[in-house]
Short mmCIF file of C-alpha atoms in Angstrom, two decimals:
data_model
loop_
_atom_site.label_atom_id
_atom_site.label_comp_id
_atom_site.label_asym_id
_atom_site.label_seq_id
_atom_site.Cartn_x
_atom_site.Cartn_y
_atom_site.Cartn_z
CA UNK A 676 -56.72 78.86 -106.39
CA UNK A 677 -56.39 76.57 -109.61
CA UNK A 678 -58.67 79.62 -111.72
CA UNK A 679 -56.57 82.35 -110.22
CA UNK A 680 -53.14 81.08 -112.08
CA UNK A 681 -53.64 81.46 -116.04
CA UNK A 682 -56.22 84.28 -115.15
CA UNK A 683 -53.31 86.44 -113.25
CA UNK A 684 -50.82 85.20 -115.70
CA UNK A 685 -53.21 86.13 -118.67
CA UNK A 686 -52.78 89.69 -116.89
CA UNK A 687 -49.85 90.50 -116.45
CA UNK A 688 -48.96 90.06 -120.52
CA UNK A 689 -52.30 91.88 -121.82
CA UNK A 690 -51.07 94.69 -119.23
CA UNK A 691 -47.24 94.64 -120.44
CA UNK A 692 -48.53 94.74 -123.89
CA UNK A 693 -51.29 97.67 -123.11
CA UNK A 694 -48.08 99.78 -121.34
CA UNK A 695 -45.42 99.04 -124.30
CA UNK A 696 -47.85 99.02 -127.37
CA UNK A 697 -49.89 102.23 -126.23
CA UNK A 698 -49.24 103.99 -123.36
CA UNK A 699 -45.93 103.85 -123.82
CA UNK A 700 -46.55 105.85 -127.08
CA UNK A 701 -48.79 108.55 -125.64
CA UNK A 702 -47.31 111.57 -124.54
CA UNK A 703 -49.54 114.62 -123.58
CA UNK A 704 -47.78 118.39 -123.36
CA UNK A 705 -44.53 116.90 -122.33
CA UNK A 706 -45.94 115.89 -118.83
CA UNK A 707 -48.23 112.97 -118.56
CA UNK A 708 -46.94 109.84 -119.09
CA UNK A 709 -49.05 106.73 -118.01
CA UNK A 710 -47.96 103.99 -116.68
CA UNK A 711 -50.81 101.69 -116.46
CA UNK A 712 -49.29 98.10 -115.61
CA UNK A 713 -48.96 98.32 -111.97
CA UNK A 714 -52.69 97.31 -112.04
CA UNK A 715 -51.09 94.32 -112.35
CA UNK A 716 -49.82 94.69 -108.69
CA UNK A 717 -52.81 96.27 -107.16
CA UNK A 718 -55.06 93.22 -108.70
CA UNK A 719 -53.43 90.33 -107.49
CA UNK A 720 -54.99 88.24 -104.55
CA UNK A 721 -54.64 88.82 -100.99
CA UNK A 722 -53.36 85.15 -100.69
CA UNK A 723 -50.49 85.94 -102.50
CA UNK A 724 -47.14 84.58 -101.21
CA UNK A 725 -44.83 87.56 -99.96
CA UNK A 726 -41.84 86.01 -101.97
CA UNK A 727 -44.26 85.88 -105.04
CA UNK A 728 -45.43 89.30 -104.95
CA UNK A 729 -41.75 90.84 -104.94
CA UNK A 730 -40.62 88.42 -107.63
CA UNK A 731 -43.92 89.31 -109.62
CA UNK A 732 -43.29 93.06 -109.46
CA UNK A 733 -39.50 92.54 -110.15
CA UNK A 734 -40.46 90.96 -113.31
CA UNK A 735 -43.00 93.12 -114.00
CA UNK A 736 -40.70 96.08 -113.99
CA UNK A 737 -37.75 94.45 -115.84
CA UNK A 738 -40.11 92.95 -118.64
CA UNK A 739 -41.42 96.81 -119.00
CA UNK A 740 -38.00 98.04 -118.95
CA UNK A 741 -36.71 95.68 -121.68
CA UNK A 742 -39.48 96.87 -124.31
CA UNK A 743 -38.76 100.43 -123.74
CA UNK A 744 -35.28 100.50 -123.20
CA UNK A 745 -35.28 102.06 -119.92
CA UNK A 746 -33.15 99.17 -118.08
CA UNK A 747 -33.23 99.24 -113.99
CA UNK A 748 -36.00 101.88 -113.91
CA UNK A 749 -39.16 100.31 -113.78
CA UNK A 750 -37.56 97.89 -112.23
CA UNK A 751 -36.85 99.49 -109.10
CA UNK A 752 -40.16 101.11 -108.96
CA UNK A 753 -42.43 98.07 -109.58
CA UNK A 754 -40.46 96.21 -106.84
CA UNK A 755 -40.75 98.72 -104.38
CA UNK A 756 -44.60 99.12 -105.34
CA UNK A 757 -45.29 95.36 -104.74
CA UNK A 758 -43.25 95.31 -101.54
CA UNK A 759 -45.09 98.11 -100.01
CA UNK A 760 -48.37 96.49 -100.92
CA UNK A 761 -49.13 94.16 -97.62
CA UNK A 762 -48.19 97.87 -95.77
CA UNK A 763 -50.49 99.83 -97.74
CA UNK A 764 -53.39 97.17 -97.18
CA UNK A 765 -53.45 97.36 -94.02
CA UNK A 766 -53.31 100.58 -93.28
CA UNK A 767 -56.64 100.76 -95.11
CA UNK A 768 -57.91 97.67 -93.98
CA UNK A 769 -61.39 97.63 -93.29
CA UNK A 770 -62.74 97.29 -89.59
CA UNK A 771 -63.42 93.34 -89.69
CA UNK A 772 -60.83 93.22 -92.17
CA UNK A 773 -60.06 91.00 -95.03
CA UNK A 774 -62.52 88.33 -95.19
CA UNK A 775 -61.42 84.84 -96.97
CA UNK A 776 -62.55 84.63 -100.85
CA UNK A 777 -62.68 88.42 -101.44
CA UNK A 778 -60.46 89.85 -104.07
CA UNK A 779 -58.80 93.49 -103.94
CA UNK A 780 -61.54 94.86 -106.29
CA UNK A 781 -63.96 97.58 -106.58
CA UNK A 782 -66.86 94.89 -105.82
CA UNK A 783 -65.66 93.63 -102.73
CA UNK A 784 -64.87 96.53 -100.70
CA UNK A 785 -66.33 99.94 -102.93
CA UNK A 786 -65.23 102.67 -104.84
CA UNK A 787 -63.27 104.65 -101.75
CA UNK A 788 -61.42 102.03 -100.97
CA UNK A 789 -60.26 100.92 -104.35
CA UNK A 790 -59.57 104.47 -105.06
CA UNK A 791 -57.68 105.35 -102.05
CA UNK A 792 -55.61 101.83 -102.43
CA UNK A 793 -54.73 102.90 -105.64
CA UNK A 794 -54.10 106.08 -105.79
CA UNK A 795 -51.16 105.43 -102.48
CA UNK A 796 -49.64 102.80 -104.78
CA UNK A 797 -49.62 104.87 -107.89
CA UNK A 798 -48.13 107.68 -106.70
CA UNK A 799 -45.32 106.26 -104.65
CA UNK A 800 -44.70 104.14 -107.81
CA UNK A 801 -44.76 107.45 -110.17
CA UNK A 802 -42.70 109.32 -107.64
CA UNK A 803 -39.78 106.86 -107.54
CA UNK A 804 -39.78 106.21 -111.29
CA UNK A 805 -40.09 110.31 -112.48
CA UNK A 806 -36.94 110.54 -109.98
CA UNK A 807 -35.08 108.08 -110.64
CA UNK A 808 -34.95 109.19 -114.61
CA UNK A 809 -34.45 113.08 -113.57
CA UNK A 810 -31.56 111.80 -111.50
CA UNK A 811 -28.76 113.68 -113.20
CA UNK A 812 -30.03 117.29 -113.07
CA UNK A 813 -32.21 119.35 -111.27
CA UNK A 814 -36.07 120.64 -111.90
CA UNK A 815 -37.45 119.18 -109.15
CA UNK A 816 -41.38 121.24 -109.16
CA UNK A 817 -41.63 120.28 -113.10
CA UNK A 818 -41.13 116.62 -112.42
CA UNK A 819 -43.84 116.92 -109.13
CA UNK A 820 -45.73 118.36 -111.50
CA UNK A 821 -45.45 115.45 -114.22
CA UNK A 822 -45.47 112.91 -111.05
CA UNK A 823 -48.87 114.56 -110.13
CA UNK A 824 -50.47 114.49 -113.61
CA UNK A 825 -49.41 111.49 -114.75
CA UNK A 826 -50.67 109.69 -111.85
CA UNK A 827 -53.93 111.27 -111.94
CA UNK A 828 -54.29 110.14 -115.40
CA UNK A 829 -53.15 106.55 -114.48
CA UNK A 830 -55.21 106.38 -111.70
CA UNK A 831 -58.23 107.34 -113.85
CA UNK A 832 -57.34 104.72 -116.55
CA UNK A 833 -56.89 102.24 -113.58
CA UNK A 834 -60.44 102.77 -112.10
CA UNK A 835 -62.01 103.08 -115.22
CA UNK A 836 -61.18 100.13 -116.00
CA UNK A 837 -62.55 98.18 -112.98
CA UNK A 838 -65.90 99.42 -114.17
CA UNK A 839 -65.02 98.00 -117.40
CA UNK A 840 -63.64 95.07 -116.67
CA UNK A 841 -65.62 93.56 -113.82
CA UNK A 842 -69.45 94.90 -114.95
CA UNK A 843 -72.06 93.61 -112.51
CA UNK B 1272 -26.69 78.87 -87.66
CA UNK B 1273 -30.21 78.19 -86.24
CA UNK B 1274 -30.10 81.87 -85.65
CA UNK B 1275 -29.04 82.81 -88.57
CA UNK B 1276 -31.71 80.69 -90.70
CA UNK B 1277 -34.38 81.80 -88.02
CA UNK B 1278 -33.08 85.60 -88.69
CA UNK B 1279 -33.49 84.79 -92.52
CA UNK B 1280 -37.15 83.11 -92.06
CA UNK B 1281 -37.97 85.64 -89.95
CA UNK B 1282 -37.39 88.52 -92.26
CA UNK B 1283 -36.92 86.68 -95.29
CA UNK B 1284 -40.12 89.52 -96.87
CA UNK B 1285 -37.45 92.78 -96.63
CA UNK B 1286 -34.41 90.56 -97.26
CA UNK B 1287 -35.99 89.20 -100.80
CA UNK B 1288 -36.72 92.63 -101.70
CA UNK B 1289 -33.26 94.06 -100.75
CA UNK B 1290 -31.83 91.80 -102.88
CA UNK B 1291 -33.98 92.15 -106.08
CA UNK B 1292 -34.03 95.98 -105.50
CA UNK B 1293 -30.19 96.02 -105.19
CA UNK B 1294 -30.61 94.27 -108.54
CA UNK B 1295 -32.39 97.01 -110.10
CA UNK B 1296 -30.21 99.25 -108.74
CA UNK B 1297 -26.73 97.53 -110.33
CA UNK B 1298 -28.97 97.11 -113.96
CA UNK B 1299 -29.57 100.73 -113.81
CA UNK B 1300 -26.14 102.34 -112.51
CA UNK B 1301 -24.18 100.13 -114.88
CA UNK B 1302 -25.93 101.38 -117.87
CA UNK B 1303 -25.90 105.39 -116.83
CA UNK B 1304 -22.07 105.13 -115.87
CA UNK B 1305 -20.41 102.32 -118.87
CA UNK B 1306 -22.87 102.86 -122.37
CA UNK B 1307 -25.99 102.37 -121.25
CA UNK B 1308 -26.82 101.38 -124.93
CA UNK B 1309 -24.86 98.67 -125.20
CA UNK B 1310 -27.60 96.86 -122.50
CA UNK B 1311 -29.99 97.85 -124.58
CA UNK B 1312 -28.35 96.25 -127.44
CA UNK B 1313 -28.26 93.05 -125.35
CA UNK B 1314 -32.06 93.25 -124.66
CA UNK B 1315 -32.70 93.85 -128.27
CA UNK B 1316 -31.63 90.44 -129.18
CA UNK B 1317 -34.44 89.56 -127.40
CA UNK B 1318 -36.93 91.90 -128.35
CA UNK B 1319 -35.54 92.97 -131.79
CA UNK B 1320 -37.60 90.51 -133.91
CA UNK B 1321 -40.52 91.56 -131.64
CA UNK B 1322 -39.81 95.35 -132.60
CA UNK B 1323 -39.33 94.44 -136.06
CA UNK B 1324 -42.88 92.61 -136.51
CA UNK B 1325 -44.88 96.08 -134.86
CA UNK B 1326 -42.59 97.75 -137.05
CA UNK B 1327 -44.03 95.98 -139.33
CA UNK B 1328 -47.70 96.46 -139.30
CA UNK B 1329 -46.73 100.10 -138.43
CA UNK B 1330 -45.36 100.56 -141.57
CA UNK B 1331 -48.13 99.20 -143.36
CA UNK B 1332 -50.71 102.20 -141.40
CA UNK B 1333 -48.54 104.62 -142.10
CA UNK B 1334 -48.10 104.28 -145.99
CA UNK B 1335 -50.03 107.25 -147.19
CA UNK B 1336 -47.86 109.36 -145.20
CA UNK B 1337 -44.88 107.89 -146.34
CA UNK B 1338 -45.85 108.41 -149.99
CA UNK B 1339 -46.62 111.97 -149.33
CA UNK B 1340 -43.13 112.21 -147.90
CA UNK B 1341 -41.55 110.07 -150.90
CA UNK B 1342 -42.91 112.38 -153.43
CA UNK B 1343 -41.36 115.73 -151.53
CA UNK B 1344 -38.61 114.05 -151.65
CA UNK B 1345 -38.53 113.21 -155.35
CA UNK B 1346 -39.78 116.87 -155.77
CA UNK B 1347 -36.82 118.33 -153.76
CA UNK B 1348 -33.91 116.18 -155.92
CA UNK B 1349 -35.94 117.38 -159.20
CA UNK B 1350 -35.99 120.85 -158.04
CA UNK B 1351 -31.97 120.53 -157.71
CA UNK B 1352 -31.26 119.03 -160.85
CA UNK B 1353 -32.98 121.76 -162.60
CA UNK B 1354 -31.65 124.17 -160.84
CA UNK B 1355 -27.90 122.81 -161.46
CA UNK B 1356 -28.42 122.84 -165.35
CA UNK B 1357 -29.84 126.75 -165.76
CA UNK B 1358 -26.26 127.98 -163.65
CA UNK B 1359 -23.93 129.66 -165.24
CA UNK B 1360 -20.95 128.14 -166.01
CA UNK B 1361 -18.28 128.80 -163.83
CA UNK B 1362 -20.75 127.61 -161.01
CA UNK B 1363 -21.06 124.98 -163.02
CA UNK B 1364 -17.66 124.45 -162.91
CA UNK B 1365 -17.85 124.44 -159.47
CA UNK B 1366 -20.68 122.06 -159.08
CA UNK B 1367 -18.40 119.32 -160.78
CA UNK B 1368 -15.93 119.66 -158.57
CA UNK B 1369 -17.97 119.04 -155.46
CA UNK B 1370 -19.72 115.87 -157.05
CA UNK B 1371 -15.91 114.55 -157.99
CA UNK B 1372 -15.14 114.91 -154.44
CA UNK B 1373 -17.61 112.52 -152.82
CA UNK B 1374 -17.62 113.37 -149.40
CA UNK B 1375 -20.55 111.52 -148.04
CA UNK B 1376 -22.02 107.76 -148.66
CA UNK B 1377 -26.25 107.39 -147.29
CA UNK B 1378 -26.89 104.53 -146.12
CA UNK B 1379 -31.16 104.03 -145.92
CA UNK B 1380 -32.34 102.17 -142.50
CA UNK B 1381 -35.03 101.58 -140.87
CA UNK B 1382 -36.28 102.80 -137.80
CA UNK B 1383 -37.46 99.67 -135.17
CA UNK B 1384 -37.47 101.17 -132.22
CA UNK B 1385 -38.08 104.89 -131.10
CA UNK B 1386 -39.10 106.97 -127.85
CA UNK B 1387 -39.59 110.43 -127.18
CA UNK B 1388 -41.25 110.55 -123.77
CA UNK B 1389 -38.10 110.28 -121.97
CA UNK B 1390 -35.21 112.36 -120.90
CA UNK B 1391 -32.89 110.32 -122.89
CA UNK B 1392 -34.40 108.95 -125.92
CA UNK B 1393 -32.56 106.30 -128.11
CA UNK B 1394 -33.41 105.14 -131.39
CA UNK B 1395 -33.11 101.07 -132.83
CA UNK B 1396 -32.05 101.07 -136.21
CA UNK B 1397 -32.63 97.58 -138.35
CA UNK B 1398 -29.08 97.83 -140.12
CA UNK B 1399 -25.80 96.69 -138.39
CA UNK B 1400 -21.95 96.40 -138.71
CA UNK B 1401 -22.87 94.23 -141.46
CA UNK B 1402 -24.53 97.21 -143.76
CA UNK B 1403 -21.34 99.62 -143.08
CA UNK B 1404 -22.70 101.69 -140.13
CA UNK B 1405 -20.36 102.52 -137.38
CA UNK B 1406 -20.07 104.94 -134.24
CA UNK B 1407 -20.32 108.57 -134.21
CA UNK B 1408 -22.05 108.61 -137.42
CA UNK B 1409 -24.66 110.96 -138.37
CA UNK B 1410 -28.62 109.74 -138.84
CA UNK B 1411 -31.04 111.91 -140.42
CA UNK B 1412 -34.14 111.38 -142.32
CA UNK B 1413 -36.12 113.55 -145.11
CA UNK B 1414 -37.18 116.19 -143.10
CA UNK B 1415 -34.11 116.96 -140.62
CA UNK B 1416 -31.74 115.69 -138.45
CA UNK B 1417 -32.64 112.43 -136.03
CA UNK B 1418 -29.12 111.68 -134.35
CA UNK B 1419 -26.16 109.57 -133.92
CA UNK B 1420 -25.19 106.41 -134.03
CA UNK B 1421 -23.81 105.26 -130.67
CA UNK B 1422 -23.76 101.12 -130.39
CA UNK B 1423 -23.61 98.80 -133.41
CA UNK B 1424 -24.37 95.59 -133.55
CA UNK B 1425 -24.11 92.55 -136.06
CA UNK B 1426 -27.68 93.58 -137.80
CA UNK B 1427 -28.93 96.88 -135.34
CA UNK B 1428 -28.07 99.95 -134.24
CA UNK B 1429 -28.66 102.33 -131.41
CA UNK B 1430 -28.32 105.89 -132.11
CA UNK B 1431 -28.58 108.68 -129.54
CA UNK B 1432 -31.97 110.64 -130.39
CA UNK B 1433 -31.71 114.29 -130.98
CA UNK B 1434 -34.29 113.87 -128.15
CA UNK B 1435 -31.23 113.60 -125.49
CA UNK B 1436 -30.36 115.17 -122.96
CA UNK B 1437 -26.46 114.28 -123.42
CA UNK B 1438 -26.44 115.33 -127.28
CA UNK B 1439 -25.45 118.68 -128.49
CA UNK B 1440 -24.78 119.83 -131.68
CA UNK B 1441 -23.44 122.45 -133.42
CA UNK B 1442 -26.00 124.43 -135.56
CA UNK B 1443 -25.97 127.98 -137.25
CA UNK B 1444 -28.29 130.76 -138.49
CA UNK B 1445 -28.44 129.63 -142.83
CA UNK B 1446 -28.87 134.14 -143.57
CA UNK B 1447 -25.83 134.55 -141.40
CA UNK B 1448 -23.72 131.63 -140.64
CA UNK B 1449 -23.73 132.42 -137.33
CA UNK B 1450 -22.86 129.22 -135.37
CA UNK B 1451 -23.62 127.95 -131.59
CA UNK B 1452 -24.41 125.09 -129.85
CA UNK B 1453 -27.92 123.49 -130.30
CA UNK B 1454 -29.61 121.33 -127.82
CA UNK B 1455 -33.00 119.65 -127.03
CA UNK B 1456 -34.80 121.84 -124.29
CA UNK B 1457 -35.94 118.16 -122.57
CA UNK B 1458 -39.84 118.85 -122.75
CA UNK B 1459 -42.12 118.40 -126.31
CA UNK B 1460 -40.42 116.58 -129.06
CA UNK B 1461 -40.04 119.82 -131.63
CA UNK B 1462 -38.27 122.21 -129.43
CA UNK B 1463 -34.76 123.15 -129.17
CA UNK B 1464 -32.84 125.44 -127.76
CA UNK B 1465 -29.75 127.51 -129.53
CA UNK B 1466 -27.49 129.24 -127.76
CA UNK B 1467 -23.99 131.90 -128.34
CA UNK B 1468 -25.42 133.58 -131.23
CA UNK B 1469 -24.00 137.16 -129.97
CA UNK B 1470 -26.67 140.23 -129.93
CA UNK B 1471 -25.46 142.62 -132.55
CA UNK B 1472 -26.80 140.24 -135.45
CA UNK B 1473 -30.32 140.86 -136.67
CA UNK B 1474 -32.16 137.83 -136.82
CA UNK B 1475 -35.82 137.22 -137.58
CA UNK B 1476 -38.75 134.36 -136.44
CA UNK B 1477 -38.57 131.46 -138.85
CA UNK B 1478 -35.36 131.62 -140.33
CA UNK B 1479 -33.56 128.27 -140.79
CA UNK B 1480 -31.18 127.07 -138.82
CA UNK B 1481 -28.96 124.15 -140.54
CA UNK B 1482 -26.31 122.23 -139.63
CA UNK B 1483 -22.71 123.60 -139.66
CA UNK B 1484 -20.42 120.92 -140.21
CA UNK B 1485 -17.83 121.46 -137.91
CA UNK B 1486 -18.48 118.56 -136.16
CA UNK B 1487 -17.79 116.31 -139.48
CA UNK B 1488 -20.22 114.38 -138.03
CA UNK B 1489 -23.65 115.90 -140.00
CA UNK B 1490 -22.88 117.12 -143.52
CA UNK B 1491 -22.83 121.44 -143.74
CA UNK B 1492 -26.11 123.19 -144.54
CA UNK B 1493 -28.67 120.36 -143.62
CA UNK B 1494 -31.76 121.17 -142.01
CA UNK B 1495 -32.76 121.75 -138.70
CA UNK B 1496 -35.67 123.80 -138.15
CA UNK B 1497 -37.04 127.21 -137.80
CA UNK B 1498 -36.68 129.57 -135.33
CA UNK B 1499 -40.09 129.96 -133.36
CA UNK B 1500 -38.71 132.84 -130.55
CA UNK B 1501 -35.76 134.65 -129.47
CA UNK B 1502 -34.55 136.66 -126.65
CA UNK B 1503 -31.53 138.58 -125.46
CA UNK B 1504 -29.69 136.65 -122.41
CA UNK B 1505 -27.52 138.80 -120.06
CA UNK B 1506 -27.30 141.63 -123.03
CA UNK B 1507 -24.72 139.61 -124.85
CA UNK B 1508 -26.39 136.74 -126.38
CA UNK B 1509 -29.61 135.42 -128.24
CA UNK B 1510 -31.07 132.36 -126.59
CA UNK B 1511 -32.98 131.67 -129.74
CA UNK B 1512 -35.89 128.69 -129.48
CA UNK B 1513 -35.71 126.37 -132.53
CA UNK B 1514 -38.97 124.30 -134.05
CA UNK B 1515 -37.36 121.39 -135.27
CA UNK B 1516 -38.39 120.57 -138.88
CA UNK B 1517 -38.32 116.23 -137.80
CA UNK B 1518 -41.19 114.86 -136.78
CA UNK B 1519 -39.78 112.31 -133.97
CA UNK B 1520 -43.03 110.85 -133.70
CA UNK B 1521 -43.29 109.50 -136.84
CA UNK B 1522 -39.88 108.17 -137.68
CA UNK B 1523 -40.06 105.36 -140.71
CA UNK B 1524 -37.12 105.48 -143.09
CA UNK B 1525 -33.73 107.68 -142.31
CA UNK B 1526 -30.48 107.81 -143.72
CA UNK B 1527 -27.13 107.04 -142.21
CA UNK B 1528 -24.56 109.60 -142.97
CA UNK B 1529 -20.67 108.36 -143.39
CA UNK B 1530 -18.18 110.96 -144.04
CA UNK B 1531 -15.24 109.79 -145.67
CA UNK B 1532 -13.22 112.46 -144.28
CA UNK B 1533 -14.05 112.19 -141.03
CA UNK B 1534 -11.29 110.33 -139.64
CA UNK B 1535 -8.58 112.63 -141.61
CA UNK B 1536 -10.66 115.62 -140.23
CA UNK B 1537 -10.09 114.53 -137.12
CA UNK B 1538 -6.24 113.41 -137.19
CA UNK B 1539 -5.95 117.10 -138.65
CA UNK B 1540 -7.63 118.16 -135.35
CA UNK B 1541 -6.29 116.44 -132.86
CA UNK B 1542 -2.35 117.05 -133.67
CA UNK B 1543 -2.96 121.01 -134.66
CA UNK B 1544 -4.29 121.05 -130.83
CA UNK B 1545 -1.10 119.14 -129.56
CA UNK B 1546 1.25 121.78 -131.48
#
């Protein structure tokens, strides 16, 4: 529990700086934005405190939203993403379910499972956030559309990056 | 009470993220409904110096460019002064009159801070109250228009992006002085989308649209862009599609734009529309 502190910590500011230094600058056709940083979310351990996982996503979303000046927005999203987490896992929990010392990783329980955890996260999260900035008018297919591409490239970038990460 | 702190223990998991969510909510609503800038300008106290240091190394990769854009430039103002000594000399004449009437001061910034994936896009600026900028004035850089300035700060300065949703301007056809309201069409960063320009005018794919200064916000006859396609709307009108001559992607040095006449302009305005 002592090694899982500065590791997670060490996370969540390479991730914040990833999101605002990189993908925050990448923007394909108009549609496909990434937003990589919930990883963040989806990584930390099942131990996790319920108070500390909403209070982790809240400042999560706020730190995003005060390096691209899009105050309240991510904010909103990465809270609800980290709330719905403990719902999400167990819905997909596997039959003998979560065994003590395992981590929420592409190791531990396989590439269908990480995928399918992700990808319910990641598109809730995109969902919430494309609406909440298209509040004021209407297009409502073009911004599925950019909710369904830009996930698809997160989710990629996020799975990817297990393999990268954590190599055997 | 026991009740109560049992009911708060028991669902203390929704009621924590109710509260942080309600949060987000108030952060957000409060800057769509009062300036949402001037939040902004709050946060970049906090992340300005970080902005400034990327800015920083940014500048440094993007040198080459900015000499190629430096030496258009220089091109451009040689080009003019040429040009104003071969003119005959009544326009001459003319000439002299304009440049004893000085109409507009440029103030150079910096760019610190800059989106364009958003619906809304805002721009940081690195000069303040202190350097003479001020609301509602005009921001443009080398190769077009960028914005306005909406929030000002001690040292920084927000300005709405052309990129925005909420800005319009007004814009006209250079051949034909035809003028109409110009607006971002919300998806790419180059297109925009003119509108009013009635049918009965011929007009042709990559003629320039500029600036008409009716706004006494941008100076008359800057440029805008192209146009890259045009159709009639409803028979009576040209929605015409403008390529926008800035690159908002690569935003380094602009100018801030102060007309001196602006606020007389606008006295004149506002009591010929009370008469």
């Amino acid at each position: 529990m002592t090694k899982l502190l500065p590791r997670n910590i060490f996370r969540f500011f390479v991730l914040v700086l990833i999101q605002v230094l990189i993908f925050n600058n990448i923007q394909l056709s108009g549609y496909i934005n990434p937003y990589i940083y919930i990883l963040f979310i989806l990584l930390l351990p099942f131990e996790t405190p319920g108070w500390l996982l909403l209070l982790l996503g809240f400042l999560l979303g706020l730190s995003i939203d005060i390096f691209s000046d899009t105050l309240g927005m991510h904010t909103i999203a990465s809270t609800l993403t980290a709330f719905l987490r403990p719902f999400v896992l167990d819905i997909i929990a596997p039959h003998d379910g979560y065994e003590m010392g395992t981590k929420p990783r592409v190791l531990y329980f396989g590439l269908a499972w990480f995928f399918k955890y992700a990808a319910i996260l990641t598109i809730i999260h995109h969902i919430v956030l494309f609406y909440i900035e298209i509040f004021h008018f209407g297009g409502f297919f073009s911004t599925l559309l950019r909710v369904f591409l830009s996930s698809a490239v997160t989710l990629s970038i996020i799975v990817l990056s297990q393999f990268i990460v954590y190599r055997q | 009470m026991k009740e109560l702190l049992r009911f708060l223990i028991k669902y203390y998991y929704a009621l924590l993220f109710i509260l942080l969510e309600s949060i987000g909510i108030v952060i957000l609503v409060r800057n769509n409904t009062y300036q949402r800038t001037r939040f902004v300008n709050l946060a970049h106290t906090i992340s300005g110096n970080f902005s400034k240091k990327i800015a920083v190394i940014k500048d440094y990769l993007t040198l080459h460019e900015e000499n190629r854009q430096l030496i258009e430039e220089n091109n451009r103002l040689y080009n003019l002064v040429k040009s104003s000594v071969s003119i005959s000399y009544t326009d001459l004449q003319s000439e002299k009159e304009s440049f004893q009437r000085l109409e507009y001061i440029y103030i150079p910034a910096r760019v610190i801070n800059n989106s364009t994936n958003k619906q809304f896009n805002y721009i940081i600026l690195d000069k303040g109250r202190e350097d003479g900028i001020e609301q509602d004035m005009a921001v443009v850089c080398s190769d077009g228009i960028v914005g306005v300035i909406k929030e000002v700060s001690e040292h920084f300065s927000s300005a709405i992006s052309f990129l925005n949703r909420n800005l319009q301007i007004s814009a006209k056809i250079k051949k034909s002085g035809h003028f109409g309201p110009l607006q971002w069409t919300g998806t790419g960063h180059q297109k925009a989308r003119l509108k009013d320009i009635p049918h009965n005018i011929s007009i042709e794919l990559e003629d320039s649209i500029v600036t008409s200064g009716y706004s006494a916000i941008f100076p008359e006859n800057y440029m805008i862009g192209r146009i890259s396609d045009f159709s009639l709307k409803g028979g009576n009108y040209y929605e015409i599609t403008v390529h926008l001559s800035t690159d908002f992607k690569n935003l380094r040095n602009v100018q801030v734009i102060k007309n001196l006449y602006r606020e007389e302009q606008m006295d004149l305005e506002e009591r010929t529309r009370n008469d």
